[in-house]
Short mmCIF file of C-alpha atoms and ligand atoms in Angstrom, two decimals:
data_model
loop_
_atom_site.label_atom_id
_atom_site.label_comp_id
_atom_site.label_asym_id
_atom_site.label_seq_id
_atom_site.Cartn_x
_atom_site.Cartn_y
_atom_site.Cartn_z
CA MET A 1 -18.04 -54.53 1.68
CA LYS A 2 -14.74 -54.07 -0.09
CA THR A 3 -13.91 -50.49 -0.11
CA ALA A 4 -10.69 -48.74 -1.45
CA ILE A 5 -9.85 -45.12 -0.28
CA LEU A 6 -7.96 -42.90 -2.44
CA GLY A 7 -5.57 -40.60 -0.29
CA THR A 8 -4.49 -40.86 3.16
CA GLY A 9 -5.06 -37.14 4.64
CA TYR A 10 -6.91 -36.34 7.70
CA VAL A 11 -10.30 -36.93 5.92
CA GLY A 12 -9.29 -40.53 4.09
CA LEU A 13 -7.07 -41.90 6.62
CA THR A 14 -9.95 -41.40 9.39
CA THR A 15 -12.95 -42.43 6.96
CA GLY A 16 -10.50 -45.67 5.92
CA VAL A 17 -9.59 -46.47 9.83
CA CYS A 18 -13.21 -46.11 10.79
CA LEU A 19 -14.77 -48.16 7.95
CA ALA A 20 -12.30 -51.00 8.44
CA TYR A 21 -13.03 -50.73 12.31
CA LEU A 22 -16.88 -50.96 11.46
CA GLY A 23 -16.02 -54.19 9.65
CA HIS A 24 -15.34 -53.43 6.06
CA GLU A 25 -12.19 -54.60 3.89
CA VAL A 26 -10.58 -51.46 3.00
CA THR A 27 -7.92 -50.73 0.88
CA CYS A 28 -5.94 -47.05 1.48
CA VAL A 29 -4.03 -45.89 -1.36
CA ASP A 30 -1.66 -42.95 -1.55
CA THR A 31 0.97 -41.81 -4.18
CA GLU A 32 3.55 -40.78 -1.25
CA GLU A 33 5.47 -44.16 -0.76
CA GLU A 34 7.03 -42.98 2.35
CA LYS A 35 3.65 -42.36 3.95
CA ILE A 36 2.19 -46.11 3.12
CA LEU A 37 5.34 -47.72 3.91
CA GLY A 38 5.09 -45.75 7.53
CA LEU A 39 1.32 -47.19 7.48
CA GLN A 40 2.12 -50.36 6.74
CA ARG A 41 4.52 -50.60 9.87
CA GLY A 42 1.42 -49.37 11.76
CA GLU A 43 2.71 -45.89 11.93
CA CYS A 44 0.11 -43.02 11.81
CA PRO A 45 1.51 -39.95 9.69
CA ILE A 46 -0.59 -37.23 11.48
CA TYR A 47 -1.35 -36.62 15.03
CA GLU A 48 -5.48 -37.09 15.50
CA PRO A 49 -6.14 -38.39 18.88
CA TRP A 50 -7.13 -42.18 18.85
CA LEU A 51 -6.21 -42.57 15.48
CA GLN A 52 -3.16 -44.66 16.08
CA GLU A 53 -4.96 -46.82 18.37
CA LEU A 54 -7.86 -47.39 16.03
CA LEU A 55 -5.86 -48.06 13.37
CA GLU A 56 -4.55 -50.82 15.57
CA LEU A 57 -7.63 -52.40 16.10
CA SER A 58 -8.70 -52.24 12.56
CA ARG A 59 -5.26 -53.49 10.93
CA PRO A 60 -7.02 -56.86 10.37
CA ARG A 61 -9.02 -55.44 7.80
CA LEU A 62 -6.73 -52.50 6.60
CA ARG A 63 -4.38 -52.41 3.58
CA PHE A 64 -2.06 -50.11 2.60
CA THR A 65 -0.50 -49.72 -1.04
CA THR A 66 0.60 -47.17 -3.87
CA ARG A 67 -1.28 -48.79 -6.50
CA CYS A 68 -4.64 -48.26 -7.38
CA GLU A 69 -4.66 -51.37 -9.50
CA GLU A 70 -4.62 -53.01 -5.88
CA ALA A 71 -7.40 -51.48 -4.35
CA VAL A 72 -9.98 -50.40 -7.09
CA PRO A 73 -10.87 -53.79 -8.91
CA GLY A 74 -13.66 -55.26 -7.17
CA ALA A 75 -14.49 -52.69 -4.85
CA ALA A 76 -18.06 -51.75 -4.17
CA VAL A 77 -17.32 -48.42 -3.13
CA VAL A 78 -14.35 -46.36 -4.16
CA ILE A 79 -13.95 -43.08 -2.07
CA ILE A 80 -11.84 -40.06 -3.47
CA ALA A 81 -10.62 -38.43 -0.47
CA VAL A 82 -7.43 -36.53 -2.09
CA GLY A 83 -6.09 -32.99 -1.42
CA THR A 84 -7.98 -30.17 -3.01
CA PRO A 85 -5.24 -27.57 -2.17
CA PRO A 86 -6.01 -24.06 -2.77
CA ARG A 87 -4.38 -22.66 -6.02
CA ALA A 88 -2.62 -18.84 -6.13
CA ASP A 89 -6.07 -17.43 -7.40
CA GLY A 90 -7.63 -19.07 -4.44
CA GLY A 91 -9.80 -21.78 -6.74
CA PRO A 92 -9.14 -25.36 -5.51
CA ASP A 93 -6.35 -27.13 -7.33
CA LEU A 94 -8.10 -30.51 -8.77
CA ASN A 95 -5.65 -32.07 -10.18
CA TYR A 96 -5.29 -34.88 -7.35
CA VAL A 97 -8.90 -35.10 -7.98
CA ARG A 98 -8.45 -35.50 -11.42
CA GLN A 99 -5.72 -37.89 -11.61
CA ALA A 100 -7.78 -40.25 -8.86
CA ALA A 101 -10.50 -40.19 -11.12
CA GLU A 102 -8.79 -41.33 -14.04
CA ALA A 103 -7.27 -44.19 -12.16
CA VAL A 104 -10.62 -45.49 -11.05
CA GLY A 105 -11.57 -45.53 -14.45
CA ALA A 106 -8.63 -47.16 -16.01
CA ASN A 107 -8.86 -50.22 -12.76
CA LEU A 108 -12.89 -50.50 -12.79
CA GLU A 109 -13.92 -54.11 -12.57
CA GLY A 110 -16.90 -55.91 -11.32
CA GLU A 111 -20.51 -55.61 -11.27
CA PHE A 112 -20.89 -52.06 -9.86
CA THR A 113 -18.87 -49.68 -8.23
CA VAL A 114 -20.02 -46.40 -6.34
CA VAL A 115 -17.50 -43.60 -6.95
CA VAL A 116 -17.65 -41.21 -4.05
CA ASN A 117 -16.48 -38.07 -3.98
CA LYS A 118 -15.13 -37.26 -0.27
CA SER A 119 -13.07 -34.51 -1.43
CA THR A 120 -14.24 -30.68 -1.08
CA VAL A 121 -14.64 -29.98 -4.76
CA PRO A 122 -16.59 -27.57 -6.65
CA ILE A 123 -20.25 -27.96 -7.18
CA GLY A 124 -20.97 -29.69 -10.48
CA SER A 125 -17.70 -32.00 -9.90
CA GLY A 126 -19.83 -35.28 -9.73
CA ASN A 127 -20.53 -34.76 -13.44
CA TRP A 128 -16.91 -34.25 -14.10
CA VAL A 129 -15.66 -37.06 -12.37
CA GLY A 130 -18.22 -39.30 -13.75
CA ALA A 131 -17.02 -38.14 -17.50
CA LEU A 132 -13.20 -38.71 -16.27
CA VAL A 133 -13.80 -42.12 -15.17
CA ARG A 134 -15.86 -43.06 -18.56
CA GLU A 135 -13.07 -41.47 -20.78
CA ALA A 136 -10.38 -43.34 -18.56
CA TYR A 137 -12.19 -46.95 -18.59
CA ALA A 138 -12.94 -46.37 -22.50
CA ALA A 139 -8.84 -45.42 -23.05
CA ARG A 140 -7.94 -48.81 -21.02
CA ARG A 141 -10.25 -51.30 -22.74
CA GLY A 142 -11.05 -49.81 -25.75
CA ARG A 143 -15.24 -49.37 -25.36
CA LYS A 144 -17.49 -47.51 -23.29
CA PRO A 145 -18.19 -48.85 -19.75
CA PRO A 146 -21.32 -50.74 -19.27
CA ASN A 147 -23.29 -49.36 -16.62
CA CYS A 148 -21.22 -50.43 -13.95
CA PHE A 149 -20.29 -47.48 -11.67
CA ALA A 150 -22.20 -44.36 -10.28
CA VAL A 151 -20.57 -41.25 -8.79
CA ALA A 152 -21.90 -39.99 -5.56
CA SER A 153 -21.28 -37.18 -3.34
CA ASN A 154 -20.57 -38.14 0.31
CA PRO A 155 -18.95 -34.70 1.86
CA GLU A 156 -17.70 -35.36 5.46
CA PHE A 157 -18.18 -32.83 8.13
CA LEU A 158 -15.22 -34.09 10.72
CA ARG A 159 -13.22 -31.56 12.63
CA GLU A 160 -9.64 -32.38 13.38
CA GLY A 161 -8.83 -32.94 16.78
CA SER A 162 -12.19 -34.81 16.82
CA ALA A 163 -12.14 -36.44 13.58
CA LEU A 164 -12.88 -39.96 15.08
CA TYR A 165 -15.66 -38.88 17.09
CA ASP A 166 -17.04 -36.79 14.43
CA THR A 167 -17.11 -39.66 11.98
CA LEU A 168 -18.62 -42.55 13.89
CA TYR A 169 -21.12 -40.28 15.95
CA PRO A 170 -22.00 -37.71 13.23
CA ASP A 171 -25.08 -35.19 13.41
CA ARG A 172 -26.06 -36.66 9.85
CA VAL A 173 -24.54 -38.40 6.75
CA VAL A 174 -25.23 -36.90 3.50
CA VAL A 175 -25.53 -38.87 0.50
CA GLY A 176 -25.96 -37.24 -3.01
CA ALA A 177 -26.40 -39.44 -6.05
CA ASP A 178 -28.70 -39.70 -9.00
CA GLU A 179 -28.93 -43.29 -8.89
CA THR A 180 -30.75 -45.19 -6.49
CA ARG A 181 -28.47 -48.33 -6.60
CA ALA A 182 -25.80 -45.91 -5.23
CA LEU A 183 -27.94 -44.84 -2.44
CA GLU A 184 -28.40 -48.13 -1.67
CA VAL A 185 -24.59 -49.16 -1.66
CA LEU A 186 -23.73 -46.12 0.72
CA TYR A 187 -26.77 -47.14 3.23
CA SER A 188 -25.23 -50.36 3.39
CA LEU A 189 -21.42 -49.08 3.97
CA TYR A 190 -22.86 -46.56 6.45
CA ARG A 191 -25.57 -48.79 8.37
CA PRO A 192 -23.28 -49.25 11.56
CA ILE A 193 -23.27 -45.81 11.77
CA LEU A 194 -26.54 -44.63 10.51
CA GLU A 195 -28.39 -47.33 13.44
CA GLN A 196 -25.17 -46.84 15.59
CA SER A 197 -25.43 -50.62 15.92
CA PHE A 198 -21.31 -50.92 16.20
CA THR A 199 -19.54 -51.72 19.58
CA PRO A 200 -17.82 -48.49 20.17
CA PRO A 201 -14.16 -48.81 21.18
CA THR A 202 -13.63 -48.02 24.89
CA PHE A 203 -11.59 -44.91 24.27
CA LEU A 204 -14.38 -43.21 22.30
CA PRO A 205 -17.71 -44.31 23.82
CA ARG A 206 -20.70 -43.59 22.27
CA PRO A 207 -22.54 -40.18 23.51
CA GLU A 208 -25.30 -40.95 26.00
CA GLY A 209 -28.74 -40.94 24.15
CA LEU A 210 -27.22 -41.01 20.66
CA GLY A 211 -30.04 -42.93 18.72
CA ALA A 212 -30.19 -43.45 14.99
CA VAL A 213 -28.18 -40.93 12.66
CA PRO A 214 -30.43 -38.79 10.17
CA LEU A 215 -29.52 -39.67 6.46
CA ILE A 216 -29.78 -36.98 4.34
CA ALA A 217 -30.23 -38.88 0.60
CA THR A 218 -30.20 -36.39 -1.99
CA ASP A 219 -29.31 -35.07 -5.43
CA LEU A 220 -25.35 -34.63 -6.48
CA ALA A 221 -25.42 -30.56 -6.74
CA SER A 222 -27.83 -30.62 -3.34
CA ALA A 223 -24.82 -32.58 -1.49
CA GLU A 224 -22.40 -30.83 -2.97
CA LEU A 225 -23.76 -27.62 -1.89
CA ILE A 226 -24.72 -28.69 1.67
CA LYS A 227 -21.21 -29.11 2.30
CA TYR A 228 -20.33 -25.53 1.18
CA ALA A 229 -23.15 -24.20 2.94
CA ALA A 230 -22.43 -25.71 6.34
CA ASN A 231 -18.80 -24.32 5.95
CA ALA A 232 -19.75 -21.09 5.17
CA PHE A 233 -22.84 -20.77 7.95
CA LEU A 234 -20.27 -22.21 10.84
CA ALA A 235 -17.46 -19.53 9.34
CA LEU A 236 -20.10 -16.52 9.25
CA LYS A 237 -21.47 -17.41 12.71
CA ILE A 238 -17.52 -17.08 14.22
CA SER A 239 -17.15 -14.02 12.17
CA PHE A 240 -20.66 -12.42 13.73
CA ILE A 241 -19.32 -13.33 17.19
CA ASN A 242 -15.99 -11.53 16.66
CA GLU A 243 -17.64 -8.28 15.18
CA ILE A 244 -19.95 -8.07 18.15
CA ALA A 245 -16.80 -8.62 20.13
CA GLN A 246 -15.41 -5.59 18.84
CA LEU A 247 -18.70 -3.55 20.07
CA ALA A 248 -18.38 -5.51 23.39
CA GLU A 249 -15.14 -4.03 23.86
CA LYS A 250 -16.03 -0.88 22.88
CA VAL A 251 -19.13 -0.49 25.06
CA GLY A 252 -17.68 -2.61 28.03
CA ALA A 253 -19.49 -5.68 27.47
CA ASP A 254 -18.15 -9.41 28.39
CA ILE A 255 -18.05 -10.94 24.82
CA THR A 256 -18.30 -14.36 26.75
CA GLN A 257 -21.35 -13.79 28.46
CA VAL A 258 -22.94 -12.25 25.45
CA ALA A 259 -22.06 -15.41 23.31
CA LYS A 260 -23.82 -17.64 25.91
CA GLY A 261 -26.72 -15.18 26.72
CA ILE A 262 -27.45 -15.49 22.90
CA GLY A 263 -26.15 -19.31 22.15
CA LEU A 264 -28.97 -20.51 24.83
CA ASP A 265 -31.45 -19.46 22.28
CA ALA A 266 -31.96 -23.15 20.74
CA ARG A 267 -32.41 -21.40 17.33
CA ILE A 268 -28.85 -19.88 17.83
CA GLY A 269 -27.16 -22.63 19.53
CA THR A 270 -23.83 -21.86 21.69
CA ARG A 271 -21.56 -23.66 19.33
CA PHE A 272 -19.27 -21.73 17.63
CA LEU A 273 -19.54 -18.51 19.15
CA GLN A 274 -16.15 -18.43 20.96
CA ALA A 275 -14.83 -15.31 19.93
CA GLY A 276 -11.03 -14.48 19.11
CA ILE A 277 -8.34 -14.36 16.47
CA GLY A 278 -10.74 -16.40 14.36
CA TRP A 279 -10.68 -19.37 12.01
CA GLY A 280 -8.14 -21.09 10.21
CA GLY A 281 -7.47 -24.32 8.82
CA SER A 282 -7.87 -26.29 5.51
CA CYS A 283 -11.64 -25.61 5.24
CA PHE A 284 -12.98 -22.75 6.23
CA GLY A 285 -11.07 -20.30 4.25
CA LYS A 286 -10.95 -22.29 1.25
CA ASP A 287 -14.43 -23.02 1.21
CA THR A 288 -15.81 -19.58 1.61
CA ALA A 289 -13.83 -18.41 -1.18
CA ALA A 290 -14.90 -21.29 -3.42
CA LEU A 291 -18.50 -20.47 -2.74
CA ILE A 292 -18.11 -16.91 -3.75
CA ALA A 293 -16.23 -18.03 -6.88
CA THR A 294 -18.73 -20.79 -7.72
CA ALA A 295 -21.32 -17.89 -7.35
CA ARG A 296 -19.88 -15.66 -9.34
CA GLU A 297 -19.83 -17.98 -12.69
CA TYR A 298 -23.68 -17.58 -12.25
CA ASN A 299 -23.36 -13.49 -11.72
CA LEU A 300 -24.51 -13.92 -8.06
CA ALA A 301 -22.83 -12.09 -5.15
CA MET A 302 -22.55 -13.42 -1.63
CA PRO A 303 -21.90 -10.42 0.61
CA ILE A 304 -22.53 -12.27 3.59
CA VAL A 305 -19.85 -14.96 3.28
CA ALA A 306 -17.48 -12.38 1.60
CA ALA A 307 -17.82 -10.02 4.71
CA ALA A 308 -17.79 -12.96 6.90
CA ARG A 309 -13.86 -13.44 5.03
CA GLU A 310 -13.25 -10.08 5.80
CA VAL A 311 -14.13 -9.86 9.37
CA ASN A 312 -11.97 -13.19 10.03
CA TYR A 313 -8.89 -11.85 8.30
CA ARG A 314 -8.95 -8.61 10.17
CA GLN A 315 -8.65 -10.33 13.41
CA ARG A 316 -5.36 -11.29 12.47
CA GLU A 317 -4.29 -7.59 11.91
CA ARG A 318 -6.07 -6.46 15.16
CA VAL A 319 -3.38 -8.47 17.12
CA VAL A 320 -0.69 -6.39 15.72
CA GLU A 321 -2.76 -3.53 16.38
CA LYS A 322 -3.64 -4.20 20.18
CA LEU A 323 0.04 -5.03 20.52
CA LEU A 324 0.94 -1.96 19.25
CA ALA A 325 -1.13 -0.11 21.32
CA GLU A 326 0.10 -1.75 24.19
CA LEU A 327 3.81 -1.50 23.19
CA LYS A 328 3.63 1.76 21.29
CA ILE A 329 6.90 0.07 19.23
CA LEU A 330 7.01 -3.02 17.90
CA LYS A 331 10.64 -2.86 16.17
CA GLY A 332 12.96 -4.29 18.74
CA ARG A 333 10.35 -6.21 20.67
CA THR A 334 10.02 -9.73 21.28
CA ILE A 335 6.65 -11.33 20.84
CA ALA A 336 6.00 -14.74 22.16
CA LEU A 337 3.65 -16.97 20.43
CA PHE A 338 2.05 -19.70 22.36
CA GLY A 339 0.10 -22.10 19.60
CA LEU A 340 1.04 -22.60 16.04
CA ALA A 341 -1.61 -25.42 14.79
CA PHE A 342 -4.86 -23.80 13.46
CA LYS A 343 -6.65 -25.32 16.58
CA PRO A 344 -5.83 -27.41 19.50
CA ASN A 345 -5.44 -31.35 19.14
CA THR A 346 -4.19 -31.30 15.37
CA ASP A 347 -0.79 -30.34 14.04
CA ASP A 348 -2.19 -29.07 10.90
CA LEU A 349 -0.72 -25.46 10.15
CA ARG A 350 -2.84 -25.08 6.94
CA ASP A 351 -4.12 -21.29 7.16
CA ALA A 352 -3.12 -21.06 10.78
CA PRO A 353 -3.63 -17.68 11.97
CA ALA A 354 -0.22 -18.19 14.24
CA LEU A 355 1.63 -17.98 11.02
CA ASP A 356 -0.04 -14.95 9.28
CA ILE A 357 0.43 -13.22 12.98
CA ALA A 358 4.24 -14.13 12.65
CA ARG A 359 4.78 -12.82 9.26
CA ARG A 360 3.36 -9.61 10.24
CA LEU A 361 4.92 -9.04 13.44
CA VAL A 362 8.51 -9.81 11.67
CA GLU A 363 7.55 -7.34 8.90
CA ARG A 364 7.18 -4.59 11.72
CA GLY A 365 10.47 -5.49 12.90
CA ALA A 366 9.35 -7.94 16.04
CA ALA A 367 11.34 -10.58 16.91
CA VAL A 368 8.76 -13.80 17.27
CA ARG A 369 9.29 -16.75 19.45
CA ALA A 370 6.91 -19.35 18.98
CA HIS A 371 5.89 -22.81 20.60
CA ASP A 372 3.38 -25.53 20.31
CA PRO A 373 2.98 -28.72 22.14
CA VAL A 374 2.33 -30.98 18.80
CA ALA A 375 2.78 -28.79 15.85
CA LEU A 376 6.35 -27.60 16.28
CA ALA A 377 8.33 -30.47 14.42
CA ARG A 378 5.79 -29.64 11.15
CA ALA A 379 6.22 -25.94 11.67
CA ARG A 380 10.14 -26.26 11.72
CA ARG A 381 10.24 -28.69 8.62
CA GLU A 382 7.52 -26.30 6.41
CA PHE A 383 8.28 -22.78 7.69
CA PRO A 384 12.07 -22.76 8.56
CA ASP A 385 12.02 -19.34 6.58
CA LEU A 386 9.42 -17.39 8.53
CA GLY A 387 12.08 -15.95 10.92
CA ILE A 388 10.58 -17.42 13.88
CA VAL A 389 12.54 -18.85 16.75
CA TYR A 390 11.21 -22.01 17.39
CA CYS A 391 11.06 -23.15 20.91
CA ASP A 392 10.69 -26.27 22.65
CA THR A 393 8.95 -25.28 25.91
CA ALA A 394 6.24 -22.21 26.26
CA GLN A 395 9.02 -20.83 29.00
CA GLU A 396 11.85 -20.73 26.61
CA ALA A 397 9.35 -18.77 23.99
CA ALA A 398 8.54 -16.23 26.93
CA ALA A 399 12.27 -15.51 27.58
CA GLU A 400 12.57 -11.98 27.54
CA ALA A 401 9.30 -11.26 25.66
CA ASP A 402 7.55 -7.96 26.07
CA ALA A 403 4.27 -10.07 25.31
CA VAL A 404 3.05 -13.06 25.28
CA VAL A 405 -0.29 -14.14 22.62
CA LEU A 406 -1.99 -17.31 23.14
CA VAL A 407 -2.86 -18.25 19.54
CA THR A 408 -4.29 -21.78 19.96
CA GLU A 409 -6.58 -22.82 23.29
CA TRP A 410 -3.82 -26.10 23.78
CA ARG A 411 -5.34 -26.89 27.42
CA ASP A 412 -1.77 -27.52 28.47
CA TYR A 413 -1.39 -23.55 28.24
CA ARG A 414 -4.16 -22.98 31.14
CA SER A 415 -2.33 -24.85 33.67
CA LEU A 416 1.31 -23.47 32.97
CA ASP A 417 3.77 -21.94 35.93
CA TRP A 418 2.65 -18.66 35.10
CA ASP A 419 4.79 -17.30 38.00
CA GLU A 420 8.00 -18.49 36.14
CA ILE A 421 6.54 -17.31 32.56
CA ALA A 422 6.14 -13.67 34.34
CA ARG A 423 9.65 -13.89 35.79
CA ALA A 424 11.29 -14.86 32.46
CA MET A 425 9.50 -12.02 30.62
CA ARG A 426 10.41 -8.49 30.50
CA THR A 427 7.14 -6.77 30.11
CA PRO A 428 4.40 -8.56 31.98
CA LEU A 429 1.71 -8.57 28.78
CA VAL A 430 -0.44 -11.60 27.81
CA LEU A 431 -2.50 -11.50 24.72
CA ASP A 432 -5.26 -13.95 25.00
CA GLY A 433 -6.59 -14.53 21.59
CA ARG A 434 -8.91 -17.17 22.65
CA HIS A 435 -10.37 -16.07 25.96
CA PHE A 436 -9.11 -18.85 27.49
CA LEU A 437 -6.63 -18.11 30.06
CA ASP A 438 -7.42 -17.83 33.60
CA ARG A 439 -6.98 -14.19 34.04
CA ALA A 440 -7.05 -14.38 38.13
CA ARG A 441 -4.64 -16.78 37.64
CA LEU A 442 -2.66 -14.53 35.55
CA GLU A 443 -2.92 -11.49 37.09
CA GLN A 444 -1.76 -13.14 40.68
CA ALA A 445 1.23 -13.63 38.64
CA GLY A 446 1.66 -10.05 38.07
CA LEU A 447 0.68 -10.31 34.28
CA ARG A 448 -1.77 -7.85 32.51
CA CYS A 449 -4.14 -9.91 30.47
CA VAL A 450 -6.09 -8.25 27.52
CA GLY A 451 -8.50 -9.94 24.86
CA VAL A 452 -8.93 -9.41 21.03
C1 UDX B 501 -14.31 -27.66 9.74
C2 UDX B 501 -15.77 -28.03 9.82
O1 UDX B 501 -16.16 -27.65 11.47
C3 UDX B 501 -15.87 -29.11 9.74
O2 UDX B 501 -17.32 -29.71 9.79
C4 UDX B 501 -15.27 -29.19 8.15
O3 UDX B 501 -15.47 -30.80 7.69
C5 UDX B 501 -14.25 -29.15 8.22
O4 UDX B 501 -14.13 -27.49 8.72
P1 UDX B 501 -12.08 -27.96 10.93
O5 UDX B 501 -11.43 -26.80 10.14
O6 UDX B 501 -11.36 -28.85 11.35
O7 UDX B 501 -13.70 -28.71 10.70
O8 UDX B 501 -11.89 -27.36 12.65
P2 UDX B 501 -13.52 -26.44 13.72
O9 UDX B 501 -13.34 -27.00 14.82
O10 UDX B 501 -14.75 -26.40 12.64
O11 UDX B 501 -12.29 -25.09 13.66
C6 UDX B 501 -12.06 -24.33 12.66
C7 UDX B 501 -11.53 -22.85 13.18
O12 UDX B 501 -12.49 -22.13 13.50
C8 UDX B 501 -10.52 -23.16 14.01
O13 UDX B 501 -9.34 -22.03 13.60
C9 UDX B 501 -11.12 -22.63 15.13
O14 UDX B 501 -9.97 -22.14 16.12
C10 UDX B 501 -12.00 -21.75 14.81
N1 UDX B 501 -13.10 -21.83 15.67
C11 UDX B 501 -14.19 -22.64 16.10
C12 UDX B 501 -13.43 -20.24 16.36
O15 UDX B 501 -12.55 -19.50 16.40
N2 UDX B 501 -14.74 -20.24 17.39
C13 UDX B 501 -15.35 -21.13 17.32
O16 UDX B 501 -16.23 -20.66 18.27
C14 UDX B 501 -14.99 -22.43 16.76
#
């Protein structure tokens, strides 16, 4: 099926590469010329496990261009997957979506095209995108479009770091459209995933026992709300366990055991109950803020979602408070941050707790040294002015440090040479922000380990 994807960020590129792998003819469009040139050479612009490999396998059916007119005409499906970065007031900036919708309208050609909103847009945006497409079509051709397109919402649920796995083996596919024709086209697009009829790549085997994937076919508004509600629920699950963790600390309970004990209740589930510094990334913060903003437009308060946000962002300050309680004075101290990316297996730094913690520590007069196995280059490039000394190795970051804070649970950090780290430090203190390190091993190295 001829498919155009506008936007080659985490979502657009992953979707494009997967759809091409599944046999569709995919053209990915991005306005950033450098990125497109790199992709044409087969270079993946982001760090995402297996994306480079799948890109190689899918290349015969994948094209990259900066020109919408090379992708949209004749496409059965056009997927809008451009960024919706947060504005200063917290709401999403919809300029890229507007530009994409207008470009689609100006280039629509052929029998019937489904215009899919994959970018996380405010509820109600499906209708807005439809209107923009119609207007741009009319402006280009001097007449209203015939019944040649329909807008659908198809939210993504992929996690960075396991984006390909989540795309090929999703828990469900959600498609919202007010026209049956659009649902039928999208069923055909996703058939190999829904029926799990494709041959898996060797490096991403199908999980054992995975059968047909459920399809939730619904109206536009419901699909849009599903995306927000899912992210808000996951975010509040994490904030809930972090709130319980505070009490656990007071009463002397072990939060990992508590999380396991409640999570094994099938109604609750064990996932997303990992206590620690809390969530960051491009979705949870932005989407919970947008959900509250949408509700406000209807005079509705969302106290549960608001509390989840409050608890989450407090966690970052708690790291500073913990260090203060341990070290008494932060001015003149050196703190080493292990991990900068908002989670392991990605180089994404959006709303990364590490950067926020670094800012707070620098404000209090501490020197901050940081390491990340993957996101270091990006941090150096995008955040040169935070006052952080970026270090190429964890050992280097720990030199003369009064504390190490484990911010991101990169697997490599567990197996570091902790004896060497202990020798390099000034004060043998480790704050394990993710309950991830092997405490016994650290203690053996003479380090005192505390949690959040
Ligand atoms: C999330 C959603 O999971 C995904 O469905 C949606 O489409 C986009 O947003 P992502 O932000 O990539 O995905 O990562 P995710 O794995 O959900 O982690 C988000 C944050 O929560 C990370 O900072 C992670 O460290 C934190 N987290 C996650 C916890 O603190 N505890 C947990 O138990 C799980």
